[in-house]
Amino acid sequence: MPEYVQVQVAVDGRATAAALARSVVSAGLAACAQAVGPMTSVYRWKGEIETAEEFLLLVKTTRERSGELIEHIRREHPYETPEIIALPVVGGLGAYLRWIDEETARVPLQP
Amino acid sequence: MPEYVQVQVAVDGRATAAALARSVVSAGLAACAQAVGPMTSVYRWKGEIETAEEFLLLVKTTRERSGELIEHIRREHPYETPEIIALPVVGGLGAYLRWIDEETARVPLQP
Amino acid sequence: MPEYVQVQVAVDGRATAAALARSVVSAGLAACAQAVGPMTSVYRWKGEIETAEEFLLLVKTTRERSGELIEHIRREHPYETPEIIALPVVGGLGAYLRWIDEETARVPLQP
């Protein structure tokens, strides 16, 4: 897994998205979280094709904190088996990536 | 390519997105598909900068089924050269990733 | 870094997203750019949890041009430390990936 990841979470609505975004940033497990939506999700559940309106949360963090972040989201998410996936970040603006490090560091980084 | 991928497809509208989402899930080539939009796409076509309103489809599947999925989308897509790209999933909630396996397995998995 | 990447940029509104999309495509640094939004962004700034409405720009290019693209976006972006991250593209429709090559080639490719 590369140094930084974008964790992607599907949630059931705007309010859940906002609460989860605030929760992961407040806990210091993510530098930021963006709620995109509404979107239309199509999936099969118990043999039937289902459609639901959801929101997508895009959460930026480091590889090091991603396990704790995924567990934190699982605990707070209203679904039993929510979509929580991690996509790799393989590059970007150096100053922004360092900001992700600073915002998710267990101990404040030396300037 | 990692074990799971998110295939991203740009389509010309909500109806095409919904039909394509339903088609890939029904075919057992994807666990779910989410239609985000409308979005504004900017690109160059025959030397001119063009703008179009599109929708973005985010399709979750396994590496193993991704080739068939991409070919299925190509056949059903109204464009001649549609955006169909695969982004790697490098982690996530284990139970969710297993759900992707189950939903896209050629032969039902043993519980 | 794989051959193709999707550069993801958070911007402060629709107009900035449209201008930046047009700028990167006109400069030949990207094949296309899609503006998704509005989205709600949550982040910590100087110790406070902040919320802002933003747009997300998804920009397709090659690894080879990604450094120039990121620098171009940094120069044109209204923020001092904008979110500019690169996610890897590990597969997709061959004809579309070749289109990305053609649209971002320094010297027109032989057909």
PDB file of C-alpha atoms in Angstrom, chain A residues 1-9 21 23-34 57-73 84-91 96-106, chain B residues 90-92, chain C residues 8 42-44 83 85-87:
ATOM      1  CA  MET A   1       0.000   0.000   0.000  1.00  0.00           C
ATOM      2  CA  PRO A   2       1.449   3.455  -0.917  1.00  0.00           C
ATOM      3  CA  GLU A   3       2.037   6.161   1.710  1.00  0.00           C
ATOM      4  CA  TYR A   4      -1.297   7.908   1.262  1.00  0.00           C
ATOM      5  CA  VAL A   5      -4.775   6.562   0.481  1.00  0.00           C
ATOM      6  CA  GLN A   6      -8.214   7.834  -0.303  1.00  0.00           C
ATOM      7  CA  VAL A   7     -10.770   5.824   1.653  1.00  0.00           C
ATOM      8  CA  GLN A   8     -14.152   5.757  -0.115  1.00  0.00           C
ATOM      9  CA  VAL A   9     -17.341   5.164   1.873  1.00  0.00           C
ATOM     10  CA  ALA A  21     -16.854  13.329   7.949  1.00  0.00           C
ATOM     11  CA  SER A  23     -16.088  12.344  13.241  1.00  0.00           C
ATOM     12  CA  VAL A  24     -13.034  11.079  11.301  1.00  0.00           C
ATOM     13  CA  VAL A  25     -11.463  14.564  11.054  1.00  0.00           C
ATOM     14  CA  SER A  26     -12.096  15.312  14.760  1.00  0.00           C
ATOM     15  CA  ALA A  27     -10.533  11.954  15.694  1.00  0.00           C
ATOM     16  CA  GLY A  28      -7.370  12.932  13.780  1.00  0.00           C
ATOM     17  CA  LEU A  29      -7.709   9.856  11.542  1.00  0.00           C
ATOM     18  CA  ALA A  30      -8.175  11.886   8.338  1.00  0.00           C
ATOM     19  CA  ALA A  31      -7.024  15.264   7.018  1.00  0.00           C
ATOM     20  CA  CYS A  32     -10.300  15.901   5.216  1.00  0.00           C
ATOM     21  CA  ALA A  33     -13.475  14.221   4.021  1.00  0.00           C
ATOM     22  CA  GLN A  34     -15.651  15.246   1.079  1.00  0.00           C
ATOM     23  CA  LEU A  57     -17.462  10.110   1.235  1.00  0.00           C
ATOM     24  CA  LEU A  58     -13.876  10.596   0.005  1.00  0.00           C
ATOM     25  CA  VAL A  59     -11.495  10.543   2.995  1.00  0.00           C
ATOM     26  CA  LYS A  60      -7.774  11.399   2.742  1.00  0.00           C
ATOM     27  CA  THR A  61      -5.314   9.789   5.156  1.00  0.00           C
ATOM     28  CA  THR A  62      -1.946   8.037   5.442  1.00  0.00           C
ATOM     29  CA  ARG A  63      -1.376   4.333   5.000  1.00  0.00           C
ATOM     30  CA  GLU A  64      -0.289   4.260   8.638  1.00  0.00           C
ATOM     31  CA  ARG A  65      -3.670   5.496   9.968  1.00  0.00           C
ATOM     32  CA  SER A  66      -5.868   3.768   7.333  1.00  0.00           C
ATOM     33  CA  GLY A  67      -6.527   0.628   9.410  1.00  0.00           C
ATOM     34  CA  GLU A  68      -7.733   2.646  12.402  1.00  0.00           C
ATOM     35  CA  LEU A  69      -9.788   4.870  10.071  1.00  0.00           C
ATOM     36  CA  ILE A  70     -11.535   1.886   8.439  1.00  0.00           C
ATOM     37  CA  GLU A  71     -12.324   0.387  11.866  1.00  0.00           C
ATOM     38  CA  HIS A  72     -13.608   3.784  13.142  1.00  0.00           C
ATOM     39  CA  ILE A  73     -15.921   4.091  10.117  1.00  0.00           C
ATOM     40  CA  ILE A  84     -15.363   1.032   2.766  1.00  0.00           C
ATOM     41  CA  ILE A  85     -12.533   0.712   0.222  1.00  0.00           C
ATOM     42  CA  ALA A  86      -9.056   2.263   0.007  1.00  0.00           C
ATOM     43  CA  LEU A  87      -7.645   3.610  -3.247  1.00  0.00           C
ATOM     44  CA  PRO A  88      -3.926   4.422  -3.451  1.00  0.00           C
ATOM     45  CA  VAL A  89      -2.563   7.955  -3.877  1.00  0.00           C
ATOM     46  CA  VAL A  90       0.662   7.638  -5.923  1.00  0.00           C
ATOM     47  CA  GLY A  91       1.576  11.330  -6.213  1.00  0.00           C
ATOM     48  CA  TYR A  96      -0.673  18.970   0.398  1.00  0.00           C
ATOM     49  CA  LEU A  97       0.630  15.460   1.126  1.00  0.00           C
ATOM     50  CA  ARG A  98       2.667  16.849   4.028  1.00  0.00           C
ATOM     51  CA  TRP A  99      -0.511  18.514   5.324  1.00  0.00           C
ATOM     52  CA  ILE A 100      -2.139  15.052   5.368  1.00  0.00           C
ATOM     53  CA  ASP A 101       0.841  13.821   7.439  1.00  0.00           C
ATOM     54  CA  GLU A 102       0.524  16.720   9.889  1.00  0.00           C
ATOM     55  CA  GLU A 103      -3.252  16.379  10.308  1.00  0.00           C
ATOM     56  CA  THR A 104      -3.082  12.631  11.016  1.00  0.00           C
ATOM     57  CA  ALA A 105       0.146  12.439  13.044  1.00  0.00           C
ATOM     58  CA  ARG A 106      -0.218  10.727  16.443  1.00  0.00           C
TER      59      ARG A 106
ATOM     60  CA  VAL B  90      -5.674  -1.713  -2.168  1.00  0.00           C
ATOM     61  CA  GLY B  91      -7.636  -2.259   1.060  1.00  0.00           C
ATOM     62  CA  GLY B  92     -10.960  -1.850   2.796  1.00  0.00           C
TER      63      GLY B  92
ATOM     64  CA  GLN C   8      -7.955  14.787  -8.445  1.00  0.00           C
ATOM     65  CA  VAL C  42     -14.868  18.889   6.109  1.00  0.00           C
ATOM     66  CA  TYR C  43     -11.321  19.573   7.333  1.00  0.00           C
ATOM     67  CA  ARG C  44      -9.417  21.074  10.279  1.00  0.00           C
ATOM     68  CA  GLU C  83      -5.757  19.173  -2.798  1.00  0.00           C
ATOM     69  CA  ILE C  85      -3.500  14.078  -5.693  1.00  0.00           C
ATOM     70  CA  ALA C  86      -2.787  11.425  -8.336  1.00  0.00           C
ATOM     71  CA  LEU C  87      -4.577   8.076  -8.349  1.00  0.00           C
TER      72      LEU C  87
END
